[in-house]
């Protein structure tokens, strides 16, 4: 191997998209930023329209859930859409691997769904089979991942936590869409459900995950006041 090959092998991968990495009550060391960039460079290849990544690290102290005290949320913004994944683990390195795995599975599933939609043909495999294979691939990637910095450098931070409060409110545009598009949006944001206006019925509806990688659909209907 030549010296040029060595330099290429040692080069730190970085996505072409803009990346911001922030820490809430924690400092983000340079070597962790390099690890994040290397992971995002691979994620970027799944969707060339992605142009911005925001990665947020936060320590969430809870004596009863120390194994999930370190939280990472990744938001990827593309042309007309965004994808989001969040994970809580006992270290930021483990949380990063978990969040990257979720984001990768979401983008791959949406990519397959779009390819099937464009081709106008049924998938040669069921959605459940595809999802199961992606889960196995991500698990294998996390198992093989490792490095000299796989030790969590963050000290615990103490915050006051008051449970049972409404801590976040969100409003989204009620743009009518098909059930298939709603499933794609749900996968992109990494949620277990997605609220939308069904373009076929013009009614508020919710798609959600079921067991064995299947989905469910809930729709609102008008009641008979005379009943």
mmCIF file of C-alpha atoms in Angstrom, residues 14-22 33 36-37 40-41 43-44 47-56 74-78 83 103:
data_model
loop_
_atom_site.group_PDB
_atom_site.id
_atom_site.type_symbol
_atom_site.label_atom_id
_atom_site.label_comp_id
_atom_site.label_asym_id
_atom_site.label_seq_id
_atom_site.Cartn_x
_atom_site.Cartn_y
_atom_site.Cartn_z
ATOM 1 C CA UNK A 14 -17.664 13.819 5.802
ATOM 2 C CA UNK A 15 -20.998 14.329 4.026
ATOM 3 C CA UNK A 16 -21.409 16.968 1.340
ATOM 4 C CA UNK A 17 -24.519 18.228 3.139
ATOM 5 C CA UNK A 18 -24.211 20.825 5.881
ATOM 6 C CA UNK A 19 -23.924 19.349 9.382
ATOM 7 C CA UNK A 20 -24.518 20.989 12.746
ATOM 8 C CA UNK A 21 -23.818 19.104 15.980
ATOM 9 C CA UNK A 22 -25.019 20.606 19.237
ATOM 10 C CA UNK A 33 -17.906 14.907 15.665
ATOM 11 C CA UNK A 36 -20.883 11.484 13.424
ATOM 12 C CA UNK A 37 -19.692 12.881 10.083
ATOM 13 C CA UNK A 40 -23.753 10.666 8.017
ATOM 14 C CA UNK A 41 -21.574 10.407 4.909
ATOM 15 C CA UNK A 43 -26.464 7.861 5.212
ATOM 16 C CA UNK A 44 -26.257 10.647 2.633
ATOM 17 C CA UNK A 47 -30.904 10.019 -0.458
ATOM 18 C CA UNK A 48 -28.886 12.432 -2.652
ATOM 19 C CA UNK A 49 -31.460 15.200 -2.011
ATOM 20 C CA UNK A 50 -30.408 15.504 1.652
ATOM 21 C CA UNK A 51 -28.711 18.859 2.162
ATOM 22 C CA UNK A 52 -28.709 19.420 5.930
ATOM 23 C CA UNK A 53 -28.165 17.316 9.059
ATOM 24 C CA UNK A 54 -28.785 18.475 12.604
ATOM 25 C CA UNK A 55 -27.520 16.239 15.400
ATOM 26 C CA UNK A 56 -28.441 17.035 19.003
ATOM 27 C CA UNK A 74 -30.765 13.256 14.110
ATOM 28 C CA UNK A 75 -32.808 15.366 11.708
ATOM 29 C CA UNK A 76 -32.036 15.104 7.995
ATOM 30 C CA UNK A 77 -33.568 17.672 5.659
ATOM 31 C CA UNK A 78 -33.987 17.042 1.951
ATOM 32 C CA UNK A 83 -36.264 12.383 8.137
ATOM 33 C CA UNK A 103 -32.490 6.554 10.073
#
